[in-house]
Amino acid sequence: MYKILEKQVFSPIIKELVVEAPKVAKSCKSGQFIILRIHEEGERIPLTIADYDREKGTITIVFQEVGKTTTQLGQMEVGDYIKDFVGPLGEPSHIEKFDGTVVVVGGGVGIAPVHPIARDLKEAGNNVIGIIGSRSGDLLFWEDKMRDACSELQVTTDDGSYVRKGFVTDVLKEIIEAKGKENIPLVLAIGPQPMMRAVCNLTKEYGVKTVVSLNATMVDGTGMCGCCRVSIAGATKFVCVDGPEFDGHDVDWFELSRRGGIFRDKEQKAMEHHVCKCGSGCGGAK
Amino acid sequence: MTEAKKPKKEIKPVKNPMPAQDALVRAKNFSEVATGYTQETVIDEAKRCLQCRKEPCRQGCPVEVDIPAFIGLVAEGDFTGAISKIKEKNALPAVCGRVCPQEAQCEKYCTLGKKHDPVGIGRIERFCADWELATGVKVPEVAPPTGKRVAIVGSGPGGLTCAADLAKLGHKVVMFEALHVAGGVLMYGIPEFRLPKAVVQAEVENLRKIGVEIEVNSVVGKFTTVDALMEEQGFDAVYIGTGAGLPYFMNIPGENACGVYSANEFLTRTNLMKAYQFPDCDTPIKLGKKVAVLGGGNVAMDSARTALRLGAEESYIVYRRSHEELPARKEEAEHAEEEGVKFAFLTSPTEIVQNEDGWVTGMKCLKYELGEPDASGRRRPVAIEGSEFLMDIDTVVVAIGQGPNPLVPRTTKGLELTKRGNIVADEKAATSKPGVYAGGDVVTGAATVILAMGAGRTAANSIHEYLSSK
C-alpha cells in the first residue's frame, strides 16, 4: 500500500498527488513512468513520473481525469492509500550537453512529465527554452516550477485567456525561425497525441530532431504482453520497455491513435457503471 | 479346482473418472472445469495402487514426491498424513495435482498402466491438497535460522519451490515479483477454469507462513539489479526464475491492427485482471464473434477456451501442422474440442486484414502439407502453392510462444546468455556468475510448471550447498 502524502488540485480535472514510494524514488530517472492500481478490482494504468524526492522517498504524479480510474484517483485524499504503485518503468530520457538550444514543449497535463526532463537538461549545462500551453489559462499549472527548470519559458493558451493566444507550435515556429534550425539540436515534446503530432509535423519541415513520450494503452508495463506496441520506422516496439520516448518523426501516429481507441466503448461503460453505482461520485470505494 | 496360494488383489482396470462440469455449460463460465474427487472416490482410487516395491512412478516426478507412501495413507483414509508426506517434497500440491502433465510424468511409469489405466496420482494429490486447504493448513517445521539471505527473482512455480525449500532449511528468503501478486504464470497465464486463483494464493500464503517474504510491485532490472542485491543489500545468493514472458509475434502484415492480442495480453487481462468480471473489475477486454488463435500449445488451448467463455461464437485453433503434432496436452485439446473449439489444421496466416478503422476483418491464410521431419523430429509443414484463402474472423490471439524477458539478463553483469537471450545454467542450476542460480523457462525456454518446479528444487539444493560451504 502506498500512502498519499500531498494533494494539489490545479483545475477540476487536473490534479497532483505526492505518493510515498521509496523504492521508486530511490532509483527513478526523468522520463520514466509508474503503473498504479487503486484497489483490488482496479485496472493498471501508467503515469509518467513528474517529480521525485529521493530523501523523502516520494513520487509526484499529475494526471487528468479522463475515465473511471483517473476520476477515482482524483477523488482520493491525503492519507488514503493506493493499492499498487510499481516502477520506475521504461527507459530514462537521454540527457547530455547538446550543442545549441534545446526546446522542451509541454502541452496540457504533459507539462508535468516534461518538467524533470527540462530540469535535467538544464543541469547538464544546456540552454533550455520551455514552451508550455493549454486550452485555457485555468488548465495551466506548474508555471513557476517550469520557469525554474528552464533557462527561459514561454506560455501560450489556445483561447488566449492567459499570456498569449496560440498553439505551442506557433511559439516553437517562432523560436526555430529566430534561433535558426541548425542551432536547435533537439526538441522534446510531451502532451496529447494531436499536439505531439503537430510538433513533429512542424519540426520535420525544418529537419529538427524531435523526441516524444508516447502514451499507449498498457497492462503490465514490463514487456510481457505487447499491448502498448507501436510501429517505429516500420518496426514493432513496445512503448513500456523500448520507450516511452521515441524519435517523433519515426512514429506511426495513425496506428497509435487507432490502437489507443480499442477500448473506448468499454471505457465509457466503466465510467457509467461507476457513476450509477455510487450515485454521486463517492470514489467508488468498495 | 486348484486354490490360489495367495488371494490375488482384484484390480479395477479403469481410473475413477474425474467429475467435471458439462462441456457446454462450462464453456460459458469461468468456474473450474474438473470438480475433484470425493472422499469415497479418492480412497477407492488410492486402493488401486499396487504399492509395488520398485516405485517406478517416483522416477517420473520432477520433484520426487514419495507417491506410494502418500497413496497408501490415502487408502487408509489418513489425509493429514498423506498431505504431510506430499509436502515433504512438493510445496504446491494443489497446483501440481491440477496442471502437471501426469501422463508424461508419474502416471507414465505406473506399473498398473502397463495393462490398465494408471493410478490417478494427480487426482489423488489434488484431493489431498484441497482437503488440507479446506480443513486448515499445518505449517511445516523450519530449521533454525542460518543467518544467510537469498533473493528469489520472480515468483512463478520455480521461484516458489526454491523459496519453500530454502526457507525450510533455515535461510532467510525474499522473493521479488514484478506484478502486484505472486504466482507468475499460475496467476496471469493458466486460466481460472483450470486453476482457480484462490488455490494459487492459498499456496502462496503457505510460503509466507514459513517465513518467506514476498515483495510484489518490484521489477528487478529497474528498481534494483541482481548485482545491487548481492553487493549492496547483502544477499548471499540469488535465484533467477523470471520465466519466458516475452511474447513472440508472427511478423506478418496487419499484426498491430485493433483486435490482435498476444496470448499473454489476452490471458493477463482475463486471469490476472479478471476482465471477465468487467465492469465490476475495471480492466476491459474486447473481442468479436469469431476468434482465431494462432498456435497449438497449451497456451493456445487456454486462449481458445477463454475466448468461448468471453462470449465468442466461434473460436478456432489455427495450427500449421496436424492434430498429431499438437504440442498441447492431449487432455487440453480434448477439453477444447468438447467445449466447441474448432481446429483449422495445416493452416498458417500470411496477413491480417483490417478495415479502414484499423479493426481485424479477416486473415489471409495458406494451406500446408507435411514434408520430411525437421531437426525437432516433427514433420516440416510446407505451404501449398496457390492455396491462399481468406478466413472470416474478427479477433486474433497470437500464441506461438514466448522468449525470456530481457530485463534481468541485460542488467546483470557477467551472466552468460544464449543467442535467444536465455540464461546459461549447468545441471545444478549454477550460472556463469558465482552465487547466482537460474532455472525454469528463463533457462529452458517455455516449458511446463512442474519442470520449472524441478529446476527450483535443484537450485535450492545447489544454493544450500553453496551457502553451507561459504
mmCIF file with all atom_site columns, C-alpha atoms in Angstrom, chain A residues 22-24 26-27, chain B residues 147-153 172-176 213 215 218-238 470:
data_model
loop_
_atom_site.group_PDB
_atom_site.id
_atom_site.type_symbol
_atom_site.label_atom_id
_atom_site.label_alt_id
_atom_site.label_comp_id
_atom_site.label_asym_id
_atom_site.label_entity_id
_atom_site.label_seq_id
_atom_site.pdbx_PDB_ins_code
_atom_site.Cartn_x
_atom_site.Cartn_y
_atom_site.Cartn_z
_atom_site.occupancy
_atom_site.B_iso_or_equiv
_atom_site.pdbx_formal_charge
_atom_site.auth_seq_id
_atom_site.auth_comp_id
_atom_site.auth_asym_id
_atom_site.auth_atom_id
_atom_site.pdbx_PDB_model_num
ATOM 1  C CA . PRO A 1 22  ? 10.681 4.916   -1.532  1.00 0.00 ? 22  PRO A CA 1
ATOM 2  C CA . LYS A 1 23  ? 11.837 2.126   -3.824  1.00 0.00 ? 23  LYS A CA 1
ATOM 3  C CA . VAL A 1 24  ? 10.684 4.015   -6.909  1.00 0.00 ? 24  VAL A CA 1
ATOM 4  C CA . LYS A 1 26  ? 15.418 5.893   -4.923  1.00 0.00 ? 26  LYS A CA 1
ATOM 5  C CA . SER A 1 27  ? 16.080 4.659   -8.423  1.00 0.00 ? 27  SER A CA 1
ATOM 6  C CA . GLY B 2 147 ? 21.750 -16.146 9.014   1.00 0.00 ? 147 GLY B CA 1
ATOM 7  C CA . LYS B 2 148 ? 22.089 -16.444 5.238   1.00 0.00 ? 148 LYS B CA 1
ATOM 8  C CA . ARG B 2 149 ? 19.853 -14.430 2.913   1.00 0.00 ? 149 ARG B CA 1
ATOM 9  C CA . VAL B 2 150 ? 18.685 -15.499 -0.524  1.00 0.00 ? 150 VAL B CA 1
ATOM 10 C CA . ALA B 2 151 ? 16.881 -13.325 -3.078  1.00 0.00 ? 151 ALA B CA 1
ATOM 11 C CA . ILE B 2 152 ? 14.494 -15.014 -5.474  1.00 0.00 ? 152 ILE B CA 1
ATOM 12 C CA . VAL B 2 153 ? 13.703 -13.026 -8.600  1.00 0.00 ? 153 VAL B CA 1
ATOM 13 C CA . LYS B 2 172 ? 16.031 -16.017 5.013   1.00 0.00 ? 172 LYS B CA 1
ATOM 14 C CA . VAL B 2 173 ? 14.246 -15.821 1.670   1.00 0.00 ? 173 VAL B CA 1
ATOM 15 C CA . VAL B 2 174 ? 12.954 -12.671 -0.017  1.00 0.00 ? 174 VAL B CA 1
ATOM 16 C CA . MET B 2 175 ? 11.073 -13.001 -3.302  1.00 0.00 ? 175 MET B CA 1
ATOM 17 C CA . PHE B 2 176 ? 10.801 -10.112 -5.734  1.00 0.00 ? 176 PHE B CA 1
ATOM 18 C CA . GLU B 2 213 ? 8.955  -12.576 2.433   1.00 0.00 ? 213 GLU B CA 1
ATOM 19 C CA . GLU B 2 215 ? 7.811  -8.131  -2.282  1.00 0.00 ? 215 GLU B CA 1
ATOM 20 C CA . SER B 2 218 ? 9.253  -4.985  -7.561  1.00 0.00 ? 218 SER B CA 1
ATOM 21 C CA . VAL B 2 219 ? 10.767 -5.138  -11.029 1.00 0.00 ? 219 VAL B CA 1
ATOM 22 C CA . VAL B 2 220 ? 14.355 -6.366  -10.693 1.00 0.00 ? 220 VAL B CA 1
ATOM 23 C CA . GLY B 2 221 ? 16.306 -4.787  -13.525 1.00 0.00 ? 221 GLY B CA 1
ATOM 24 C CA . LYS B 2 222 ? 14.515 -1.487  -12.841 1.00 0.00 ? 222 LYS B CA 1
ATOM 25 C CA . PHE B 2 223 ? 14.276 -0.534  -9.153  1.00 0.00 ? 223 PHE B CA 1
ATOM 26 C CA . THR B 2 224 ? 17.367 -2.575  -8.396  1.00 0.00 ? 224 THR B CA 1
ATOM 27 C CA . THR B 2 225 ? 19.608 -5.119  -10.095 1.00 0.00 ? 225 THR B CA 1
ATOM 28 C CA . VAL B 2 226 ? 20.865 -8.580  -9.242  1.00 0.00 ? 226 VAL B CA 1
ATOM 29 C CA . ASP B 2 227 ? 24.321 -7.056  -8.693  1.00 0.00 ? 227 ASP B CA 1
ATOM 30 C CA . ALA B 2 228 ? 22.914 -4.491  -6.260  1.00 0.00 ? 228 ALA B CA 1
ATOM 31 C CA . LEU B 2 229 ? 21.019 -7.196  -4.377  1.00 0.00 ? 229 LEU B CA 1
ATOM 32 C CA . MET B 2 230 ? 24.284 -9.028  -3.742  1.00 0.00 ? 230 MET B CA 1
ATOM 33 C CA . GLU B 2 231 ? 26.683 -6.120  -3.356  1.00 0.00 ? 231 GLU B CA 1
ATOM 34 C CA . GLU B 2 232 ? 24.524 -3.518  -1.604  1.00 0.00 ? 232 GLU B CA 1
ATOM 35 C CA . GLN B 2 233 ? 21.675 -5.383  0.010   1.00 0.00 ? 233 GLN B CA 1
ATOM 36 C CA . GLY B 2 234 ? 23.694 -8.233  1.416   1.00 0.00 ? 234 GLY B CA 1
ATOM 37 C CA . PHE B 2 235 ? 22.042 -11.218 -0.232  1.00 0.00 ? 235 PHE B CA 1
ATOM 38 C CA . ASP B 2 236 ? 24.340 -14.228 -0.174  1.00 0.00 ? 236 ASP B CA 1
ATOM 39 C CA . ALA B 2 237 ? 22.827 -15.854 -3.259  1.00 0.00 ? 237 ALA B CA 1
ATOM 40 C CA . VAL B 2 238 ? 20.243 -15.119 -5.929  1.00 0.00 ? 238 VAL B CA 1
ATOM 41 C CA . LYS B 2 470 ? 30.690 -20.285 2.297   1.00 0.00 ? 470 LYS B CA 1
#
